[in-house]
Short mmCIF file of C-alpha atoms and ligand atoms in Angstrom, two decimals:
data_model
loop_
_atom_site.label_atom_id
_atom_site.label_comp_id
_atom_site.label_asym_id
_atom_site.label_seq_id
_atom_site.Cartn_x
_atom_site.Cartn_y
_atom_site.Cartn_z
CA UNK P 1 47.33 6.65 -14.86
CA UNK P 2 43.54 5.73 -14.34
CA UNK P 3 42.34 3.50 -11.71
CA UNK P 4 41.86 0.03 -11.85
CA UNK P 5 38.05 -0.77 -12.54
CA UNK P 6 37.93 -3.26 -9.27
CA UNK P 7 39.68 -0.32 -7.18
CA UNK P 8 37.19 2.35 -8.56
CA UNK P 9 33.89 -0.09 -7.60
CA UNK P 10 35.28 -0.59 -4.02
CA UNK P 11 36.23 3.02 -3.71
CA UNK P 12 32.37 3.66 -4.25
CA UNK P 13 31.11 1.39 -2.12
CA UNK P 14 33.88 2.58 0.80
CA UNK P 15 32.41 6.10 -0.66
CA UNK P 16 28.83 5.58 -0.23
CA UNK P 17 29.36 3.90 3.30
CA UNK P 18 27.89 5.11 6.06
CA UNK P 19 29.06 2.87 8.70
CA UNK P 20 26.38 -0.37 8.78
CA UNK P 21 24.42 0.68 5.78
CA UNK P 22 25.00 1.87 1.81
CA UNK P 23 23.53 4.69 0.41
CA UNK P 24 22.87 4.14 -2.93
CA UNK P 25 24.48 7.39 -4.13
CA UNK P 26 25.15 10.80 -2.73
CA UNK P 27 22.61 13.69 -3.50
CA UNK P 28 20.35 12.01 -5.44
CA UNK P 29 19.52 8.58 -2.74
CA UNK P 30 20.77 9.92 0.62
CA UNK P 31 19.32 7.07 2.59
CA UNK P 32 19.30 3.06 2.96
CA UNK P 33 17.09 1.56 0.25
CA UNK P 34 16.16 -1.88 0.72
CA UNK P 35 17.28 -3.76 -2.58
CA UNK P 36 20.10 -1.09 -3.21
CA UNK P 37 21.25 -2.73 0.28
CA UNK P 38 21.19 -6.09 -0.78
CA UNK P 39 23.05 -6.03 -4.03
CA UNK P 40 25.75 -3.60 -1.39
CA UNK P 41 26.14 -6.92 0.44
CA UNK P 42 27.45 -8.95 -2.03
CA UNK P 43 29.73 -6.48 -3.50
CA UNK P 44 30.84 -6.04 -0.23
CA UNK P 45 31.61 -9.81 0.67
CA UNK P 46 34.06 -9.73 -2.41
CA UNK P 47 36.34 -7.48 -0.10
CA UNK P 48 35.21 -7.32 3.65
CA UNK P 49 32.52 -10.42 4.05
CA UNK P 50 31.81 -8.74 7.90
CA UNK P 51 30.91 -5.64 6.64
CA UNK P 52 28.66 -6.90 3.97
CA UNK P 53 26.69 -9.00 6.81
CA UNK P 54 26.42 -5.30 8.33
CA UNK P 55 24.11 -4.55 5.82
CA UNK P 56 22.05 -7.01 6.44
CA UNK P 57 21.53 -6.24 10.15
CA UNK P 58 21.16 -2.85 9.29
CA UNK P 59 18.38 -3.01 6.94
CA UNK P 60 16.56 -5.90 8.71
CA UNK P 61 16.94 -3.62 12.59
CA UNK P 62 14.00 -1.89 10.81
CA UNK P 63 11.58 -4.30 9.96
CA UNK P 64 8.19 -3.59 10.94
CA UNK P 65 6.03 -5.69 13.86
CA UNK P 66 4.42 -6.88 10.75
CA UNK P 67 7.22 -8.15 8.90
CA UNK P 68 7.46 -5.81 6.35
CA UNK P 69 11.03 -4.37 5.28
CA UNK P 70 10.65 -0.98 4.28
CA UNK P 71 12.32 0.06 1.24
CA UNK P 72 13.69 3.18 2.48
CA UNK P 73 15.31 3.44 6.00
CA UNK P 74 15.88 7.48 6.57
CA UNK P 75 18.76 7.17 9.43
CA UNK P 76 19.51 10.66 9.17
CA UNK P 77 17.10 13.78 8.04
CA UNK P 78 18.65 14.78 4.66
CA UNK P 79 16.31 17.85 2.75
CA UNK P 80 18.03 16.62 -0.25
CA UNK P 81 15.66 14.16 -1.03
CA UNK P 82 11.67 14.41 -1.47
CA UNK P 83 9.82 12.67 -0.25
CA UNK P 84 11.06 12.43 2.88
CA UNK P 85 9.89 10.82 6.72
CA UNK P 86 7.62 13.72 6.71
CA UNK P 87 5.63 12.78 3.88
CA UNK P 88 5.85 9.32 4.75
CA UNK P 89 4.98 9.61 8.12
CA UNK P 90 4.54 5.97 9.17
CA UNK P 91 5.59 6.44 12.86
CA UNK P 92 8.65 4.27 12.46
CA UNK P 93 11.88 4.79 14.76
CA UNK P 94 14.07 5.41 12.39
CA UNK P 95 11.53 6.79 10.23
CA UNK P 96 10.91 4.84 7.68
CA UNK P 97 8.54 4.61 4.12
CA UNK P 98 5.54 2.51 3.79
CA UNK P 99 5.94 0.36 1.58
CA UNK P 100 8.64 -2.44 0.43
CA UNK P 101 10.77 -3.17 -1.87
CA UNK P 102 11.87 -6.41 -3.94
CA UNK P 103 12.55 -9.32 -1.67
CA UNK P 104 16.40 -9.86 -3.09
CA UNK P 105 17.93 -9.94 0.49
CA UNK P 106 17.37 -13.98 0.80
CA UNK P 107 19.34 -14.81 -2.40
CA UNK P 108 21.90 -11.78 -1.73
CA UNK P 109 22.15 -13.63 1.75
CA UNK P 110 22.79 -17.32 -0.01
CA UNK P 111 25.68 -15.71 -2.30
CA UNK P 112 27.43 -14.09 0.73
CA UNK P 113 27.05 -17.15 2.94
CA UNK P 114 28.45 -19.02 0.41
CA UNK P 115 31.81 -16.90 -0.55
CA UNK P 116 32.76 -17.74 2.89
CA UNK P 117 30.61 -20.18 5.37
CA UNK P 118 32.22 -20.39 8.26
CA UNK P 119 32.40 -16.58 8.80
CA UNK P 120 28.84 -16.74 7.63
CA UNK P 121 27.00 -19.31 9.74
CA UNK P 122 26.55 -16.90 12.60
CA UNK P 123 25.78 -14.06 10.59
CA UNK P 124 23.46 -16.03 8.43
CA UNK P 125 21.71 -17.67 12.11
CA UNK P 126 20.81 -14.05 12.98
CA UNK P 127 19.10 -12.81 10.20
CA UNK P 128 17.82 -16.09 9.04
CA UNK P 129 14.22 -15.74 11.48
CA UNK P 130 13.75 -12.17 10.14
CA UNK P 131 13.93 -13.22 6.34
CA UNK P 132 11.54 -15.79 7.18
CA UNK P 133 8.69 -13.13 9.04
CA UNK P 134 9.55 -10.98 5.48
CA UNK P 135 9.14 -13.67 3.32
CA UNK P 136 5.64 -14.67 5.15
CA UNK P 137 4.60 -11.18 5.12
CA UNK P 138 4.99 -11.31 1.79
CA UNK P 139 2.93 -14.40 1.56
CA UNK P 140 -0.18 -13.31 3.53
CA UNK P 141 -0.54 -9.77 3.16
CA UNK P 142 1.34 -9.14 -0.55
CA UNK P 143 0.31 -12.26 -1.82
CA UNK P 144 -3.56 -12.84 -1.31
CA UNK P 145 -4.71 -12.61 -5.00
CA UNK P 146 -1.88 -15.36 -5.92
CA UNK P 147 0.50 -13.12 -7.50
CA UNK P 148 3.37 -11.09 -5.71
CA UNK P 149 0.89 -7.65 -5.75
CA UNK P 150 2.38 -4.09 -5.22
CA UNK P 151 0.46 -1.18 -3.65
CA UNK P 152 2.85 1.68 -5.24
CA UNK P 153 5.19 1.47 -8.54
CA UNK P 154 8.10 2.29 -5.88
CA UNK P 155 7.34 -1.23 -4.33
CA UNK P 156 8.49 -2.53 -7.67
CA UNK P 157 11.89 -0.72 -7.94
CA UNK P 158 10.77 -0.28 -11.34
CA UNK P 159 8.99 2.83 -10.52
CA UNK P 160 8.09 4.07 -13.90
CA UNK P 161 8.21 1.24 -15.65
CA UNK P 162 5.14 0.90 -19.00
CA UNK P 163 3.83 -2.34 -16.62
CA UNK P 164 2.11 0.61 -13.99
CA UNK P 165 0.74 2.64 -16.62
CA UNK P 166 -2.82 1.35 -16.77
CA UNK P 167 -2.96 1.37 -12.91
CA UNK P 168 -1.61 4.57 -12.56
CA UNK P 169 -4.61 5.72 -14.99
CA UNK P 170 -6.44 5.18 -12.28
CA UNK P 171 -4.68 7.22 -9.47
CA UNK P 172 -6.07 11.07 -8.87
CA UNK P 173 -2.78 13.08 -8.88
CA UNK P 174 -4.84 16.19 -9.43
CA UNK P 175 -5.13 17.07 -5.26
CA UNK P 176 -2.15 15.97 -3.79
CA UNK P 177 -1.16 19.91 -3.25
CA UNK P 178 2.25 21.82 -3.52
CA UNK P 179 5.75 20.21 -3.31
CA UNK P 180 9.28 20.31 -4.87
CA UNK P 181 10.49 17.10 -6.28
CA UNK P 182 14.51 17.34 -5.72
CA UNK P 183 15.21 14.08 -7.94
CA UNK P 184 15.64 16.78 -10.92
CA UNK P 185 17.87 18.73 -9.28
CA UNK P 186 20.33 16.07 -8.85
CA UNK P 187 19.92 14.68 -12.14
CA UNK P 188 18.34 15.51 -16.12
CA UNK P 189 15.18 15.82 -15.30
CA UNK P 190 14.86 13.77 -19.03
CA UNK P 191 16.12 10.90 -17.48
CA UNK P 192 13.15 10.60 -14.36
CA UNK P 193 9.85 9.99 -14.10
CA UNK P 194 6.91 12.59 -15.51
CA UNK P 195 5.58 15.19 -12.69
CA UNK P 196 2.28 13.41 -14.15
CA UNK P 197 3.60 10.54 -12.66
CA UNK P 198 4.64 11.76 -9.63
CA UNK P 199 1.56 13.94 -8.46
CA UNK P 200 0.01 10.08 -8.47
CA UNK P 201 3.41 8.55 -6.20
CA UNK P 202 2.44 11.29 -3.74
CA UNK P 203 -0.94 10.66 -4.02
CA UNK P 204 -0.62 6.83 -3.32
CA UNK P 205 1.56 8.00 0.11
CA UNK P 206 -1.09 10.11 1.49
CA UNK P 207 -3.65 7.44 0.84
CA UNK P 208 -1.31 5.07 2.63
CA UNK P 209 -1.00 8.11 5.69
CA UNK P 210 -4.69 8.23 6.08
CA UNK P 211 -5.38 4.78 6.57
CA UNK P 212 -2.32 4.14 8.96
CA UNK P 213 -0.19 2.41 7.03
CA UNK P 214 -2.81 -0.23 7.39
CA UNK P 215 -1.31 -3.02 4.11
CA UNK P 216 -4.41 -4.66 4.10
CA UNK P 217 -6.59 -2.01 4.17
CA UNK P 218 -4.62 -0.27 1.19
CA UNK P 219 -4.44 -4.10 -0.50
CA UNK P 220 -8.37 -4.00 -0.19
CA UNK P 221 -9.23 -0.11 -0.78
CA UNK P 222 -6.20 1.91 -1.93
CA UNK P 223 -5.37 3.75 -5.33
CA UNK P 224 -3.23 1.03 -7.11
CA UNK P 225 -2.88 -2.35 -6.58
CA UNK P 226 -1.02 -4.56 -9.59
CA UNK P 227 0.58 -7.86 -9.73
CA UNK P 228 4.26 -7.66 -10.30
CA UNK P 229 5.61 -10.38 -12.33
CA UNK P 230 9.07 -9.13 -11.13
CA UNK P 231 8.73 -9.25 -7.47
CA UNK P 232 7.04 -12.57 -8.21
CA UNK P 233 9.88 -14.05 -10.21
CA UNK P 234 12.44 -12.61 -7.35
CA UNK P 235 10.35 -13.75 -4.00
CA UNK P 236 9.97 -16.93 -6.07
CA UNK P 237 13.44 -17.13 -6.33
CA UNK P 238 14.24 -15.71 -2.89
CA UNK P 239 11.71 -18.47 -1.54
CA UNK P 240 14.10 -21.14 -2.56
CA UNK P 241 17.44 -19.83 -1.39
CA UNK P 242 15.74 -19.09 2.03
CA UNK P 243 14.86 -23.17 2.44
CA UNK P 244 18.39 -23.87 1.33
CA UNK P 245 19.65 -21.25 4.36
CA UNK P 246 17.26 -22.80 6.29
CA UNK P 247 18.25 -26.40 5.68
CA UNK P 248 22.07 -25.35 6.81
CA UNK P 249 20.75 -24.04 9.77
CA UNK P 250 19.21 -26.99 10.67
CA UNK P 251 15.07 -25.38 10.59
CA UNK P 252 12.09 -26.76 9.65
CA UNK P 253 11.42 -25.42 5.87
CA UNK P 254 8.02 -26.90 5.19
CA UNK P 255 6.34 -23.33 5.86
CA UNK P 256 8.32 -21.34 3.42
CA UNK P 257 7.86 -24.56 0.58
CA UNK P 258 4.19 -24.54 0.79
CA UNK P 259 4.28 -20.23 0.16
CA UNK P 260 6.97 -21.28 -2.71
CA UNK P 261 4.31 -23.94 -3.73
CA UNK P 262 1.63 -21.36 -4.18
CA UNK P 263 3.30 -18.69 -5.41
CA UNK P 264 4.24 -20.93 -8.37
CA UNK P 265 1.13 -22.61 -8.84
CA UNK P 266 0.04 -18.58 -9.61
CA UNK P 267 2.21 -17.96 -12.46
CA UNK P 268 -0.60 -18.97 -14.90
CA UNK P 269 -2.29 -15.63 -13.80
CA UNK P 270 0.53 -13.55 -14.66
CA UNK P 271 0.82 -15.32 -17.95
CA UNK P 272 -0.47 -12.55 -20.85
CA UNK P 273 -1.17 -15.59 -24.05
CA UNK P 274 -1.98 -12.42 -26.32
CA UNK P 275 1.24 -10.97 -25.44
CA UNK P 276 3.21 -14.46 -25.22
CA UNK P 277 4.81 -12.99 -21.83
CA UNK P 278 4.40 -12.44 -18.17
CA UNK P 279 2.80 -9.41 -17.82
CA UNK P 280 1.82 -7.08 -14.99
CA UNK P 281 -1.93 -7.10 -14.16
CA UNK P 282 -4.19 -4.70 -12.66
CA UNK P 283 -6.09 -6.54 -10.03
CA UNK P 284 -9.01 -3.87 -9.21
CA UNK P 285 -10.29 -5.39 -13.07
CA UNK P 286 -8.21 -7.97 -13.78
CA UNK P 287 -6.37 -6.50 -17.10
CA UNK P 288 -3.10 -7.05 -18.27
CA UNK P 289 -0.86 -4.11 -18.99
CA UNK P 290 0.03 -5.56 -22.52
CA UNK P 291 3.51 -4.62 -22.54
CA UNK P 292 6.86 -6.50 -22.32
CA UNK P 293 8.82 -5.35 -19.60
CA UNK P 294 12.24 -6.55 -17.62
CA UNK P 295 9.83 -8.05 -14.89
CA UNK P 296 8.83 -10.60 -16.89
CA UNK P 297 12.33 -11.41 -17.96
CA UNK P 298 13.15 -11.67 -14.55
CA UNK P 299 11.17 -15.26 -15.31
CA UNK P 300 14.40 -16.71 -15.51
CA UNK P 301 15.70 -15.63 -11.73
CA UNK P 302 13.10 -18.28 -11.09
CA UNK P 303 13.60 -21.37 -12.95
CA UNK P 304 9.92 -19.76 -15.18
CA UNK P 305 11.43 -18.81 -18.62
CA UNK P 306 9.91 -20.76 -21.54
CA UNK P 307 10.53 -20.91 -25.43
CA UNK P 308 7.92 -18.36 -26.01
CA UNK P 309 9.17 -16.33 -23.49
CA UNK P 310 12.98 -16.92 -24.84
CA UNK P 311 11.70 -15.56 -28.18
CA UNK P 312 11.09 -12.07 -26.74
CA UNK P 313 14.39 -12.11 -24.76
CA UNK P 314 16.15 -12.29 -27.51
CA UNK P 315 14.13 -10.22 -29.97
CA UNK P 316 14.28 -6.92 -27.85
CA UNK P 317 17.66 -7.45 -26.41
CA UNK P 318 18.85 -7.83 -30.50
CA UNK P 319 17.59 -5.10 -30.84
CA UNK P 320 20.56 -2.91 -28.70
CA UNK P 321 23.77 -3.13 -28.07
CA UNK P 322 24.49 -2.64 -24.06
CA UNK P 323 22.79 -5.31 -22.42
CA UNK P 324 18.51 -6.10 -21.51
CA UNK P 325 16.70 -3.08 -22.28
CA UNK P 326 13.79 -2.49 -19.47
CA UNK P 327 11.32 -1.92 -21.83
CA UNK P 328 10.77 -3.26 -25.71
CA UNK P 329 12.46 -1.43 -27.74
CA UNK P 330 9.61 -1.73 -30.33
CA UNK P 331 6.76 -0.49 -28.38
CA UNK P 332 6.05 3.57 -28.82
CA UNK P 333 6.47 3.79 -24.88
CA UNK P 334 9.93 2.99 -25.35
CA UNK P 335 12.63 5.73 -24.03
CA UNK P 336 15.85 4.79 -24.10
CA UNK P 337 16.94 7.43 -21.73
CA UNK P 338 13.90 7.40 -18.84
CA UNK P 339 14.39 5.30 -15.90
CA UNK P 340 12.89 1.85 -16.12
CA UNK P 341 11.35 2.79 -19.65
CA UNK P 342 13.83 1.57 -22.13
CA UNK P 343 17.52 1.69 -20.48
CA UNK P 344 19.32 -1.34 -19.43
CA UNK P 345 20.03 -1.68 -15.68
CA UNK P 346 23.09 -3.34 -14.80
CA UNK P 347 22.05 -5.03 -11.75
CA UNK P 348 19.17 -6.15 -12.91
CA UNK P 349 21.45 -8.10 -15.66
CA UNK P 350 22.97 -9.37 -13.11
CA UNK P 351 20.04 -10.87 -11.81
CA UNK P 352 18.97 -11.85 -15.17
CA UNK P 353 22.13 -13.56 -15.50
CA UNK P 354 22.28 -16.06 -12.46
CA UNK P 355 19.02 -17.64 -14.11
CA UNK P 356 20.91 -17.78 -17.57
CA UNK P 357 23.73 -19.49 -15.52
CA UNK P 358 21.53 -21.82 -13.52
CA UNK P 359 19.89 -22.97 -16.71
CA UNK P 360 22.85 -23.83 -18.23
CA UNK P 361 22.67 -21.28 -20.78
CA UNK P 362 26.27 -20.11 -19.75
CA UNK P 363 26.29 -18.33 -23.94
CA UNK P 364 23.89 -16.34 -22.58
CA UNK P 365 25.19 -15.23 -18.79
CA UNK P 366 29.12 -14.83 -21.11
CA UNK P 367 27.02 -11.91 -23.59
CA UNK P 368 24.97 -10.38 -21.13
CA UNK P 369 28.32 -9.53 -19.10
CA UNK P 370 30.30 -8.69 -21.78
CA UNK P 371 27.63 -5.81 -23.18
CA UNK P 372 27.19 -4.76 -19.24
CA UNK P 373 30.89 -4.85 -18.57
CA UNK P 374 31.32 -2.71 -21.84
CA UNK P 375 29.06 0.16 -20.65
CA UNK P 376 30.36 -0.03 -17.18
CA UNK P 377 34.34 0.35 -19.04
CA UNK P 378 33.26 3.29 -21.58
CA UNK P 379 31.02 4.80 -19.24
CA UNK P 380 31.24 4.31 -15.61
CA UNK P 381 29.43 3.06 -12.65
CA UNK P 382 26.39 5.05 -13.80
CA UNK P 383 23.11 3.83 -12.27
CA UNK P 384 21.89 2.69 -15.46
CA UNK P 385 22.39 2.93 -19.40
CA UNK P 386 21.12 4.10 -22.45
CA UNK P 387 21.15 0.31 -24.13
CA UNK P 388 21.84 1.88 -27.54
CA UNK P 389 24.82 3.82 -26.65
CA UNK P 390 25.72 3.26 -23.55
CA UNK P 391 25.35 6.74 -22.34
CA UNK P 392 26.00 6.54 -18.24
CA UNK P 393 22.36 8.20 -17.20
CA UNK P 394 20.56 8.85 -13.66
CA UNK P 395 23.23 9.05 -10.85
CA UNK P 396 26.90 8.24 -11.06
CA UNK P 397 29.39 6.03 -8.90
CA UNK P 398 26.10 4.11 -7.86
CA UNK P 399 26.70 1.51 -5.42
CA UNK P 400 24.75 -1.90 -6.99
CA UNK P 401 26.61 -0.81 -10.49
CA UNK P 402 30.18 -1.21 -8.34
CA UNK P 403 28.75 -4.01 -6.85
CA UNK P 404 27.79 -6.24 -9.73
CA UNK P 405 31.00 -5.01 -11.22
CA UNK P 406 33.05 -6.92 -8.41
CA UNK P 407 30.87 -9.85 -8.16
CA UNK P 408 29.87 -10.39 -11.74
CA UNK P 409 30.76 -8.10 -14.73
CA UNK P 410 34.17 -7.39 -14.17
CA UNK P 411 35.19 -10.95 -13.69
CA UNK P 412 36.30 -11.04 -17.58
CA UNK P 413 38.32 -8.04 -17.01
CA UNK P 414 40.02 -8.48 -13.94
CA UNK P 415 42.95 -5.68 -14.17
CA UNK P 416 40.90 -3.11 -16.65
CA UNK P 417 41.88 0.04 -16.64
CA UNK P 418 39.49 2.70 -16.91
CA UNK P 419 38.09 4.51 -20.28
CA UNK P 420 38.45 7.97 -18.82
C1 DGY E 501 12.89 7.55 -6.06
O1 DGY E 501 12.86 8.44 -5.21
O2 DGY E 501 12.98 7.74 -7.26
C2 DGY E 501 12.89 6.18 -5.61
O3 DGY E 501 13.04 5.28 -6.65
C3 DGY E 501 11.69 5.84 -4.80
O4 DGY E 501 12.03 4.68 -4.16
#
């Protein structure tokens, strides 16, 4: 008999445990990630609300002096991946990358804390101060051209994503010397990023090694630096559940309103009128990638969607079958197989989906679940989808898949069985 689909998603998350933290797979991610980690929590908190406060603590014990969460925390040395603390080399103990990752750990935070308050309030006291030194490093060192800006595509999570492209154009790959990518060894090498591509990522971490890891010396000087409607749509969003934490803790929110203030007060920049969307922005000359990408639909994560916007949502997600595609299906960059350049994401419809639900646009939340939920049944906990088919592509029994399962797309199908 095949497993129940809830007993499969918390077998991967017991699976990918590693006592405090989450990897987000084996082989292919062998450390903590920093959004991977957040989305763990609340999958976690469906079954064992303590442990899912663990991985909070664990990803916030390595926040930088500066404020910055790193988006990957290498506890252990694992040659599996590339590249590792070696490459990275930012002095950290534990080692740690350079850069950050998408702010989600505030709202993660407010959906934990609320499945159960009382065993939260303490939790939620602890890690409330360190959000806040994030969130403001954010503000004054991410944030100076108005915008959420990002100083590598990896900062994005949406690594390859069409909204880099004209930044990455920019990037000199050609001297970043010999190394062996081990992503395509785990995985079809057809379903990651271009070694085009990835000369440049390495190139942007030794830039970032030979200033220090000084942020705003790579903000002012470095390789790449972009405004991310996504991260800007999720810190937005992230702004406002942090106040609400902070108001149940009893603090002073003013600070974190007036960076919530601003940051909205920017959206105008990030708003492309030839395109009709948000679009990413390359702020060394101020132009706009010109392509419509799941960052800007992540608009609606922050209260910013609009009819014009809703026109778009609806064209390129008609135009599959398994839920948002990450890139428009009508655009030659499209790939419906590569990473963030066509497939749909099923945390990132998750996402997607508490704005739809927030709005009131509950029609919308019930089909986006339903098409993720569908994948997820004929396919697995794959780390992401081909949106036509719903072949399972990248790694497999990936934690945030099991974890929106739990929390969000298996709520229609409680007692599932499996497809296998
Ligand atoms: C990778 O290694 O592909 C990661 O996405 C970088 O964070």
């Amino acid at each position: 008999m095949t497993m129940d689909l809830h007993e499969q998603a918390r077998q991967i998350l017991r699976g990918n445990d590693r006592g405090g933290y989450t990897l987000p797979t084996h082989g292919l991610y062998p450390y903590q990630w920093n959004w991977d980690s957040a989305f763990a929590a609340w999958g976690f908190a469906t079954f064992d609300i303590a442990r899912a406060w663990d991985e909070f603590d664990t990803l916030l014990a390595s926040q930088w002096d500066t404020g910055m969460v790193p988006h990957i925390i290498f506890h252990e040395v694992d040659p599996s991946y590339f590249p590792g603390p070696d490459v990275w080399s930012t002095g950290q103990s534990p080692a740690t990358s350079g850069i950050s990752q998408p702010p989600v750990a505030a709202t993660m935070a407010r959906l934990v804390w609320e499945m159960d308050k009382a065993a939260g309030h303490d939790r939620l006291a602890e890690i409330y101060p360190k959000l806040v030194a994030w969130h403001r490093w954010w503000h004054e060192v991410r944030c100076v051209h108005g915008p959420a800006a990002i100083i590598h595509p990896w900062e994005s999570g949406r690594d390859n994503c069409p909204d880099w492209d004209i930044g990455m154009d920019g990037v000199d790959g050609s001297r970043v010397g010999p190394y062996t990518r081990r992503d395509t060894g785990h995985v079809d090498p057809s379903m990651r990023p271009h070694k085009e591509q990835y000369d440049r990522y390495i190139a942007m971490v030794q830039f970032g090694v030979s200033v220090g890891w000084d942020q705003r010396q790579i903000v002012a000087d470095g390789p790449f630096l972009m405004a991310d409607p996504g991260i800007t749509f999720i810190l937005l969003r992230a702004h406002a559940d942090l106040i609400v934490l902070g108001e149940v803790l009893g603090h002073d929110t003013s600070e974190i309103e007036g960076w919530a203030a601003q940051l909205r007060s920017a959206l105008p920049e990030i708003w492309n009128a030839d395109l009709g969307a948000y679009d990413a922005r390359n702020l060394r000359n101020g132009r706009f990638a010109g392509v419509l990408g799941s960052g800007a639909l992540l608009a609606y994560v922050a209260d910013a969607g609009n009819p014009t916007l809703d026109e778009h949502l609806i064209r390129v997600w008609d135009a599959v079958s398994y839920g948002i595609p990450s890139a428009d299906p009508q655009a030659d960059i499209f790939d419906a197989r590569r990473y963030w350049r066509g497939p749909s994401w099923p945390f990132l419809n998750a996402l997607i989906a508490l704005g739809f639900r927030e709005m009131g646009r509950h029609d919308l939340d019930a089909r986006l679940r339903r098409e993720t939920a569908q994948a997820i049944a004929k396919n697995g906990f794959a780390e992401y989808f081909d949106p036509h088919d719903a072949t399972a592509c990248g790694g497999a029994n990936f934690t945030w898949t099991a974890a929106i399962w739990l929390t969000w797309a298996g709520q229609d199908l409680e007692h599932a069985k499996g497809a296998a």
